[in-house]
Amino acid sequence: MNVREQTQKFESMMLSPFACLSADTAGRARPEQECPIRTPFQRDRDRIVHCKSYRRLMHKTQVFFYPVGDHYRTRLTHTIEVSQIARTIARALRLNEDLTEAIAQGHDLGHTPFAHAGETALRNIMGSFNHNEQSLRVVERLEKGGQGLNLCAEVRDGILCHRSHLKAKTLEGVVVRYADKIAYLNHDIEDAMRAGLLPNEQAIPLSVREVLGENSSSRFTVLVSDLVEQSQGKAEISMSEPVLKAYNELRDFMFAAVYRSKAKDEEQKVMYILEGLYRYYEKNPDSLPEEYRMIADEEGKERAVCDYISGMSDRFAVRSFEELFIPRSWAAL
């Protein structure tokens, strides 16, 4: 019995009957020889962490695009926080931590530059664009020169279904969806205070603070503890009614105070940049990198341009726009 088989035996003995065992995976689109050390879900996590799209998350902002300061969240730090919260919940519920982590690490790979403003811009241009669907496309089609990462079905399903209107087939996938919600609301509050959009945590409605607490640490504790208590020994993941009500009220408050506030004043500029880039590459598909020219030949230039732009970091999108549309300075003679 090799190390992988020992791990899978341990999973069958120790994990919840509601957990997804790696030995029971529905498998990959292209069958592969098993690793003697890592389970299939561990391999998927490693493939995601080592892919180019994952590294670009470092330069994609979370809410405040192009912020001045070293402490604002990026898509990468958000992903790490989601993974940490999701693993905490999965461990408490005796679910499969490796599957949970793989889904969490891959859930935002398809996010656009400039946070949700970029997603809105591409949706307006394309008619339909959702970052969860693009994340799935990244791992199935775009990575590894068009071969994709060949991830397990459960990981792909969790990546696609991390948005609220979808439900993953595994509890691990549902846990990541909740962890994503818990992470972004809490760290967006901290970033909003850093940006001066919220004076302090006392600005949060009293009815929310009475349930979730007065600070970030308390909110994390209440939300995660409630989720674990309500889901223990059950085939579903849920929050209690009072905590869910407080969470939804906090979310509504953040949309009013931050997401639709002065923090989004730059949205028209984002749309102008991305639409400019899209129209340029649509007219000049030969200017795309080779891998995207291949997509243009196979799936159409609109699809290729969308894939290329959605994968850009904030700073690369700005630099590309400047190079294409801003006159260069002449060197002094």
mmCIF file of N, CA and C in Angstrom, residues 37-140:
data_model
loop_
_atom_site.group_PDB
_atom_site.id
_atom_site.type_symbol
_atom_site.label_atom_id
_atom_site.label_comp_id
_atom_site.label_asym_id
_atom_site.label_seq_id
_atom_site.Cartn_x
_atom_site.Cartn_y
_atom_site.Cartn_z
ATOM 1 N N ILE A 37 1.851 9.224 -4.215
ATOM 2 C CA ILE A 37 1.876 9.961 -2.948
ATOM 3 C C ILE A 37 0.616 10.790 -2.742
ATOM 4 N N ARG A 38 0.225 11.556 -3.752
ATOM 5 C CA ARG A 38 -0.896 12.481 -3.591
ATOM 6 C C ARG A 38 -2.211 11.883 -4.088
ATOM 7 N N THR A 39 -3.287 12.246 -3.398
ATOM 8 C CA THR A 39 -4.618 11.859 -3.863
ATOM 9 C C THR A 39 -4.982 12.721 -5.080
ATOM 10 N N PRO A 40 -6.023 12.357 -5.820
ATOM 11 C CA PRO A 40 -6.421 13.175 -6.976
ATOM 12 C C PRO A 40 -6.717 14.626 -6.613
ATOM 13 N N PHE A 41 -7.342 14.856 -5.454
ATOM 14 C CA PHE A 41 -7.675 16.219 -5.067
ATOM 15 C C PHE A 41 -6.425 17.004 -4.650
ATOM 16 N N GLN A 42 -5.464 16.345 -4.060
ATOM 17 C CA GLN A 42 -4.204 17.008 -3.737
ATOM 18 C C GLN A 42 -3.465 17.414 -5.010
ATOM 19 N N ARG A 43 -3.489 16.558 -5.995
ATOM 20 C CA ARG A 43 -2.846 16.886 -7.279
ATOM 21 C C ARG A 43 -3.536 18.087 -7.921
ATOM 22 N N ASP A 44 -4.865 18.147 -7.846
ATOM 23 C CA ASP A 44 -5.597 19.268 -8.433
ATOM 24 C C ASP A 44 -5.222 20.574 -7.743
ATOM 25 N N ARG A 45 -5.145 20.543 -6.427
ATOM 26 C CA ARG A 45 -4.735 21.745 -5.696
ATOM 27 C C ARG A 45 -3.367 22.211 -6.165
ATOM 28 N N ASP A 46 -2.435 21.291 -6.299
ATOM 29 C CA ASP A 46 -1.077 21.648 -6.706
ATOM 30 C C ASP A 46 -1.045 22.203 -8.126
ATOM 31 N N ARG A 47 -1.827 21.624 -9.015
ATOM 32 C CA ARG A 47 -1.867 22.113 -10.391
ATOM 33 C C ARG A 47 -2.388 23.553 -10.438
ATOM 34 N N ILE A 48 -3.388 23.833 -9.640
ATOM 35 C CA ILE A 48 -3.951 25.181 -9.616
ATOM 36 C C ILE A 48 -2.932 26.179 -9.078
ATOM 37 N N VAL A 49 -2.301 25.849 -7.969
ATOM 38 C CA VAL A 49 -1.360 26.777 -7.330
ATOM 39 C C VAL A 49 -0.149 27.062 -8.220
ATOM 40 N N HIS A 50 0.205 26.130 -9.081
ATOM 41 C CA HIS A 50 1.373 26.304 -9.937
ATOM 42 C C HIS A 50 1.048 26.849 -11.326
ATOM 43 N N CYS A 51 -0.221 27.134 -11.606
ATOM 44 C CA CYS A 51 -0.566 27.595 -12.955
ATOM 45 C C CYS A 51 -0.397 29.110 -13.080
ATOM 46 N N LYS A 52 -0.278 29.580 -14.312
ATOM 47 C CA LYS A 52 -0.040 31.003 -14.565
ATOM 48 C C LYS A 52 -1.219 31.870 -14.135
ATOM 49 N N SER A 53 -2.425 31.398 -14.333
ATOM 50 C CA SER A 53 -3.598 32.185 -13.973
ATOM 51 C C SER A 53 -3.641 32.463 -12.480
ATOM 52 N N TYR A 54 -3.172 31.508 -11.695
ATOM 53 C CA TYR A 54 -3.131 31.691 -10.237
ATOM 54 C C TYR A 54 -2.152 32.802 -9.869
ATOM 55 N N ARG A 55 -0.993 32.813 -10.492
ATOM 56 C CA ARG A 55 0.006 33.839 -10.178
ATOM 57 C C ARG A 55 -0.485 35.233 -10.565
ATOM 58 N N ARG A 56 -1.271 35.318 -11.626
ATOM 59 C CA ARG A 56 -1.769 36.638 -12.039
ATOM 60 C C ARG A 56 -2.772 37.220 -11.056
ATOM 61 N N LEU A 57 -3.353 36.399 -10.210
ATOM 62 C CA LEU A 57 -4.288 36.918 -9.206
ATOM 63 C C LEU A 57 -3.619 37.928 -8.286
ATOM 64 N N MET A 58 -2.305 37.839 -8.170
ATOM 65 C CA MET A 58 -1.557 38.763 -7.317
ATOM 66 C C MET A 58 -1.735 40.201 -7.772
ATOM 67 N N HIS A 59 -1.959 40.404 -9.073
ATOM 68 C CA HIS A 59 -2.064 41.751 -9.619
ATOM 69 C C HIS A 59 -3.470 42.066 -10.125
ATOM 70 N N LYS A 60 -4.457 41.329 -9.597
ATOM 71 C CA LYS A 60 -5.854 41.655 -9.867
ATOM 72 C C LYS A 60 -6.475 42.098 -8.547
ATOM 73 N N THR A 61 -7.033 43.303 -8.531
ATOM 74 C CA THR A 61 -7.536 43.834 -7.281
ATOM 75 C C THR A 61 -8.907 43.266 -6.941
ATOM 76 N N GLN A 62 -9.261 43.353 -5.665
ATOM 77 C CA GLN A 62 -10.477 42.759 -5.145
ATOM 78 C C GLN A 62 -11.668 43.708 -5.293
ATOM 79 N N VAL A 63 -11.588 44.886 -4.716
ATOM 80 C CA VAL A 63 -12.656 45.876 -4.800
ATOM 81 C C VAL A 63 -12.111 47.210 -5.288
ATOM 82 N N PHE A 64 -10.996 47.644 -4.714
ATOM 83 C CA PHE A 64 -10.434 48.957 -5.018
ATOM 84 C C PHE A 64 -9.340 48.804 -6.066
ATOM 85 N N PHE A 65 -9.684 48.994 -7.340
ATOM 86 C CA PHE A 65 -8.700 48.780 -8.379
ATOM 87 C C PHE A 65 -7.645 49.881 -8.358
ATOM 88 N N TYR A 66 -6.418 49.446 -8.592
ATOM 89 C CA TYR A 66 -5.257 50.331 -8.593
ATOM 90 C C TYR A 66 -5.133 51.132 -7.294
ATOM 91 N N PRO A 67 -5.270 50.514 -6.121
ATOM 92 C CA PRO A 67 -5.184 51.289 -4.880
ATOM 93 C C PRO A 67 -3.746 51.684 -4.569
ATOM 94 N N VAL A 68 -3.609 52.797 -3.839
ATOM 95 C CA VAL A 68 -2.298 53.225 -3.371
ATOM 96 C C VAL A 68 -2.126 52.673 -1.954
ATOM 97 N N GLY A 69 -1.177 51.778 -1.762
ATOM 98 C CA GLY A 69 -0.977 51.164 -0.461
ATOM 99 C C GLY A 69 -0.735 49.678 -0.600
ATOM 100 N N ASP A 70 -0.004 49.145 0.339
ATOM 101 C CA ASP A 70 0.412 47.747 0.267
ATOM 102 C C ASP A 70 -0.550 46.782 0.943
ATOM 103 N N HIS A 71 -1.578 47.279 1.607
ATOM 104 C CA HIS A 71 -2.371 46.409 2.466
ATOM 105 C C HIS A 71 -3.780 46.134 1.960
ATOM 106 N N TYR A 72 -4.114 46.645 0.775
ATOM 107 C CA TYR A 72 -5.403 46.307 0.194
ATOM 108 C C TYR A 72 -5.379 44.876 -0.325
ATOM 109 N N ARG A 73 -6.545 44.241 -0.269
ATOM 110 C CA ARG A 73 -6.625 42.865 -0.749
ATOM 111 C C ARG A 73 -6.515 42.811 -2.270
ATOM 112 N N THR A 74 -5.957 41.715 -2.738
ATOM 113 C CA THR A 74 -5.956 41.384 -4.153
ATOM 114 C C THR A 74 -6.744 40.086 -4.310
ATOM 115 N N ARG A 75 -6.951 39.671 -5.538
ATOM 116 C CA ARG A 75 -7.628 38.387 -5.764
ATOM 117 C C ARG A 75 -6.833 37.227 -5.151
ATOM 118 N N LEU A 76 -5.522 37.363 -5.119
ATOM 119 C CA LEU A 76 -4.717 36.285 -4.549
ATOM 120 C C LEU A 76 -4.890 36.216 -3.041
ATOM 121 N N THR A 77 -4.801 37.358 -2.349
ATOM 122 C CA THR A 77 -4.969 37.313 -0.894
ATOM 123 C C THR A 77 -6.391 36.904 -0.534
ATOM 124 N N HIS A 78 -7.358 37.340 -1.331
ATOM 125 C CA HIS A 78 -8.743 36.892 -1.117
ATOM 126 C C HIS A 78 -8.840 35.372 -1.238
ATOM 127 N N THR A 79 -8.215 34.824 -2.277
ATOM 128 C CA THR A 79 -8.248 33.374 -2.489
ATOM 129 C C THR A 79 -7.632 32.630 -1.317
ATOM 130 N N ILE A 80 -6.529 33.129 -0.803
ATOM 131 C CA ILE A 80 -5.875 32.492 0.345
ATOM 132 C C ILE A 80 -6.784 32.540 1.569
ATOM 133 N N GLU A 81 -7.457 33.670 1.783
ATOM 134 C CA GLU A 81 -8.357 33.785 2.931
ATOM 135 C C GLU A 81 -9.554 32.853 2.791
ATOM 136 N N VAL A 82 -10.100 32.763 1.590
ATOM 137 C CA VAL A 82 -11.213 31.833 1.365
ATOM 138 C C VAL A 82 -10.780 30.406 1.653
ATOM 139 N N SER A 83 -9.598 30.041 1.190
ATOM 140 C CA SER A 83 -9.083 28.693 1.407
ATOM 141 C C SER A 83 -8.924 28.397 2.886
ATOM 142 N N GLN A 84 -8.407 29.355 3.631
ATOM 143 C CA GLN A 84 -8.207 29.158 5.075
ATOM 144 C C GLN A 84 -9.537 28.966 5.792
ATOM 145 N N ILE A 85 -10.521 29.817 5.473
ATOM 146 C CA ILE A 85 -11.835 29.708 6.126
ATOM 147 C C ILE A 85 -12.517 28.397 5.734
ATOM 148 N N ALA A 86 -12.445 28.063 4.462
ATOM 149 C CA ALA A 86 -13.098 26.840 3.984
ATOM 150 C C ALA A 86 -12.487 25.599 4.620
ATOM 151 N N ARG A 87 -11.171 25.579 4.779
ATOM 152 C CA ARG A 87 -10.531 24.427 5.407
ATOM 153 C C ARG A 87 -10.901 24.321 6.877
ATOM 154 N N THR A 88 -11.030 25.444 7.543
ATOM 155 C CA THR A 88 -11.449 25.423 8.946
ATOM 156 C C THR A 88 -12.830 24.790 9.077
ATOM 157 N N ILE A 89 -13.745 25.194 8.226
ATOM 158 C CA ILE A 89 -15.099 24.641 8.265
ATOM 159 C C ILE A 89 -15.083 23.164 7.892
ATOM 160 N N ALA A 90 -14.361 22.829 6.831
ATOM 161 C CA ALA A 90 -14.309 21.436 6.380
ATOM 162 C C ALA A 90 -13.737 20.523 7.455
ATOM 163 N N ARG A 91 -12.698 20.973 8.135
ATOM 164 C CA ARG A 91 -12.100 20.154 9.185
ATOM 165 C C ARG A 91 -13.082 19.938 10.330
ATOM 166 N N ALA A 92 -13.787 20.999 10.708
ATOM 167 C CA ALA A 92 -14.749 20.883 11.805
ATOM 168 C C ALA A 92 -15.883 19.932 11.461
ATOM 169 N N LEU A 93 -16.257 19.880 10.189
ATOM 170 C CA LEU A 93 -17.351 19.011 9.749
ATOM 171 C C LEU A 93 -16.861 17.654 9.258
ATOM 172 N N ARG A 94 -15.564 17.419 9.339
ATOM 173 C CA ARG A 94 -14.920 16.182 8.877
ATOM 174 C C ARG A 94 -15.198 15.927 7.387
ATOM 175 N N LEU A 95 -15.142 17.004 6.611
ATOM 176 C CA LEU A 95 -15.241 16.893 5.167
ATOM 177 C C LEU A 95 -13.842 16.793 4.575
ATOM 178 N N ASN A 96 -13.767 16.648 3.269
ATOM 179 C CA ASN A 96 -12.470 16.447 2.625
ATOM 180 C C ASN A 96 -11.761 17.796 2.449
ATOM 181 N N GLU A 97 -10.745 18.040 3.259
ATOM 182 C CA GLU A 97 -10.025 19.316 3.213
ATOM 183 C C GLU A 97 -9.300 19.517 1.887
ATOM 184 N N ASP A 98 -8.775 18.458 1.315
ATOM 185 C CA ASP A 98 -8.027 18.597 0.060
ATOM 186 C C ASP A 98 -8.938 19.033 -1.077
ATOM 187 N N LEU A 99 -10.122 18.453 -1.168
ATOM 188 C CA LEU A 99 -11.080 18.862 -2.179
ATOM 189 C C LEU A 99 -11.519 20.308 -1.924
ATOM 190 N N THR A 100 -11.791 20.626 -0.674
ATOM 191 C CA THR A 100 -12.205 21.982 -0.309
ATOM 192 C C THR A 100 -11.148 22.996 -0.715
ATOM 193 N N GLU A 101 -9.894 22.696 -0.423
ATOM 194 C CA GLU A 101 -8.816 23.624 -0.739
ATOM 195 C C GLU A 101 -8.630 23.767 -2.247
ATOM 196 N N ALA A 102 -8.722 22.683 -2.979
ATOM 197 C CA ALA A 102 -8.564 22.757 -4.437
ATOM 198 C C ALA A 102 -9.630 23.663 -5.052
ATOM 199 N N ILE A 103 -10.867 23.511 -4.606
ATOM 200 C CA ILE A 103 -11.947 24.359 -5.119
ATOM 201 C C ILE A 103 -11.692 25.812 -4.754
ATOM 202 N N ALA A 104 -11.326 26.058 -3.497
ATOM 203 C CA ALA A 104 -11.098 27.427 -3.038
ATOM 204 C C ALA A 104 -9.962 28.084 -3.804
ATOM 205 N N GLN A 105 -8.881 27.362 -4.032
ATOM 206 C CA GLN A 105 -7.737 27.950 -4.734
ATOM 207 C C GLN A 105 -8.065 28.264 -6.191
ATOM 208 N N GLY A 106 -9.016 27.552 -6.766
ATOM 209 C CA GLY A 106 -9.336 27.768 -8.172
ATOM 210 C C GLY A 106 -10.569 28.597 -8.438
ATOM 211 N N HIS A 107 -11.287 29.007 -7.391
ATOM 212 C CA HIS A 107 -12.622 29.564 -7.631
ATOM 213 C C HIS A 107 -12.608 30.906 -8.354
ATOM 214 N N ASP A 108 -11.542 31.693 -8.255
ATOM 215 C CA ASP A 108 -11.525 33.020 -8.879
ATOM 216 C C ASP A 108 -10.508 33.143 -10.017
ATOM 217 N N LEU A 109 -10.048 32.049 -10.575
ATOM 218 C CA LEU A 109 -9.044 32.120 -11.638
ATOM 219 C C LEU A 109 -9.534 32.890 -12.857
ATOM 220 N N GLY A 110 -10.825 32.932 -13.071
ATOM 221 C CA GLY A 110 -11.365 33.596 -14.254
ATOM 222 C C GLY A 110 -11.771 35.032 -14.038
ATOM 223 N N HIS A 111 -11.442 35.593 -12.860
ATOM 224 C CA HIS A 111 -11.830 36.978 -12.612
ATOM 225 C C HIS A 111 -11.071 37.925 -13.536
ATOM 226 N N THR A 112 -11.748 38.983 -13.905
ATOM 227 C CA THR A 112 -11.205 39.978 -14.828
ATOM 228 C C THR A 112 -10.269 40.947 -14.100
ATOM 229 N N PRO A 113 -9.541 41.774 -14.852
ATOM 230 C CA PRO A 113 -8.867 42.905 -14.212
ATOM 231 C C PRO A 113 -9.907 43.895 -13.690
ATOM 232 N N PHE A 114 -9.516 44.715 -12.737
ATOM 233 C CA PHE A 114 -10.354 45.784 -12.194
ATOM 234 C C PHE A 114 -11.602 45.268 -11.479
ATOM 235 N N ALA A 115 -11.447 44.179 -10.775
ATOM 236 C CA ALA A 115 -12.506 43.675 -9.894
ATOM 237 C C ALA A 115 -13.827 43.488 -10.641
ATOM 238 N N HIS A 116 -14.953 43.708 -9.946
ATOM 239 C CA HIS A 116 -16.254 43.446 -10.556
ATOM 240 C C HIS A 116 -16.604 44.455 -11.639
ATOM 241 N N ALA A 117 -15.940 45.623 -11.615
ATOM 242 C CA ALA A 117 -16.166 46.588 -12.695
ATOM 243 C C ALA A 117 -15.717 46.004 -14.027
ATOM 244 N N GLY A 118 -14.614 45.252 -13.999
ATOM 245 C CA GLY A 118 -14.140 44.603 -15.213
ATOM 246 C C GLY A 118 -15.087 43.523 -15.691
ATOM 247 N N GLU A 119 -15.645 42.779 -14.735
ATOM 248 C CA GLU A 119 -16.618 41.742 -15.097
ATOM 249 C C GLU A 119 -17.850 42.375 -15.741
ATOM 250 N N THR A 120 -18.320 43.480 -15.160
ATOM 251 C CA THR A 120 -19.471 44.180 -15.720
ATOM 252 C C THR A 120 -19.166 44.688 -17.124
ATOM 253 N N ALA A 121 -17.969 45.224 -17.307
ATOM 254 C CA ALA A 121 -17.577 45.742 -18.626
ATOM 255 C C ALA A 121 -17.591 44.641 -19.675
ATOM 256 N N LEU A 122 -16.998 43.494 -19.360
ATOM 257 C CA LEU A 122 -16.972 42.397 -20.332
ATOM 258 C C LEU A 122 -18.370 41.827 -20.569
ATOM 259 N N ARG A 123 -19.191 41.832 -19.534
ATOM 260 C CA ARG A 123 -20.573 41.362 -19.713
ATOM 261 C C ARG A 123 -21.327 42.291 -20.659
ATOM 262 N N ASN A 124 -21.106 43.587 -20.517
ATOM 263 C CA ASN A 124 -21.761 44.547 -21.417
ATOM 264 C C ASN A 124 -21.289 44.373 -22.861
ATOM 265 N N ILE A 125 -20.007 44.076 -23.009
ATOM 266 C CA ILE A 125 -19.448 43.915 -24.348
ATOM 267 C C ILE A 125 -19.901 42.601 -24.982
ATOM 268 N N MET A 126 -19.794 41.533 -24.217
ATOM 269 C CA MET A 126 -20.052 40.190 -24.748
ATOM 270 C C MET A 126 -21.530 39.809 -24.741
ATOM 271 N N GLY A 127 -22.307 40.485 -23.877
ATOM 272 C CA GLY A 127 -23.697 40.089 -23.713
ATOM 273 C C GLY A 127 -23.874 39.090 -22.597
ATOM 274 N N SER A 128 -22.838 38.310 -22.335
ATOM 275 C CA SER A 128 -22.872 37.339 -21.243
ATOM 276 C C SER A 128 -21.439 37.041 -20.816
ATOM 277 N N PHE A 129 -21.166 37.263 -19.546
ATOM 278 C CA PHE A 129 -19.858 36.928 -18.979
ATOM 279 C C PHE A 129 -20.008 36.800 -17.474
ATOM 280 N N ASN A 130 -19.572 35.667 -16.921
ATOM 281 C CA ASN A 130 -19.586 35.443 -15.482
ATOM 282 C C ASN A 130 -18.245 34.843 -15.067
ATOM 283 N N HIS A 131 -17.666 35.392 -14.008
ATOM 284 C CA HIS A 131 -16.304 34.983 -13.663
ATOM 285 C C HIS A 131 -16.227 33.523 -13.239
ATOM 286 N N ASN A 132 -17.297 32.957 -12.665
ATOM 287 C CA ASN A 132 -17.248 31.547 -12.278
ATOM 288 C C ASN A 132 -17.182 30.646 -13.514
ATOM 289 N N GLU A 133 -17.918 31.013 -14.557
ATOM 290 C CA GLU A 133 -17.858 30.252 -15.799
ATOM 291 C C GLU A 133 -16.494 30.397 -16.456
ATOM 292 N N GLN A 134 -15.934 31.610 -16.374
ATOM 293 C CA GLN A 134 -14.605 31.820 -16.937
ATOM 294 C C GLN A 134 -13.549 31.068 -16.141
ATOM 295 N N SER A 135 -13.723 30.968 -14.824
ATOM 296 C CA SER A 135 -12.785 30.187 -14.001
ATOM 297 C C SER A 135 -12.767 28.732 -14.453
ATOM 298 N N LEU A 136 -13.951 28.199 -14.731
ATOM 299 C CA LEU A 136 -14.026 26.826 -15.221
ATOM 300 C C LEU A 136 -13.351 26.717 -16.592
ATOM 301 N N ARG A 137 -13.554 27.707 -17.437
ATOM 302 C CA ARG A 137 -12.917 27.691 -18.758
ATOM 303 C C ARG A 137 -11.395 27.748 -18.635
ATOM 304 N N VAL A 138 -10.899 28.492 -17.667
ATOM 305 C CA VAL A 138 -9.453 28.576 -17.447
ATOM 306 C C VAL A 138 -8.879 27.203 -17.184
ATOM 307 N N VAL A 139 -9.496 26.440 -16.285
ATOM 308 C CA VAL A 139 -8.917 25.142 -15.905
ATOM 309 C C VAL A 139 -9.216 24.061 -16.933
ATOM 310 N N GLU A 140 -10.275 24.238 -17.724
ATOM 311 C CA GLU A 140 -10.615 23.215 -18.712
ATOM 312 C C GLU A 140 -9.991 23.468 -20.086
#
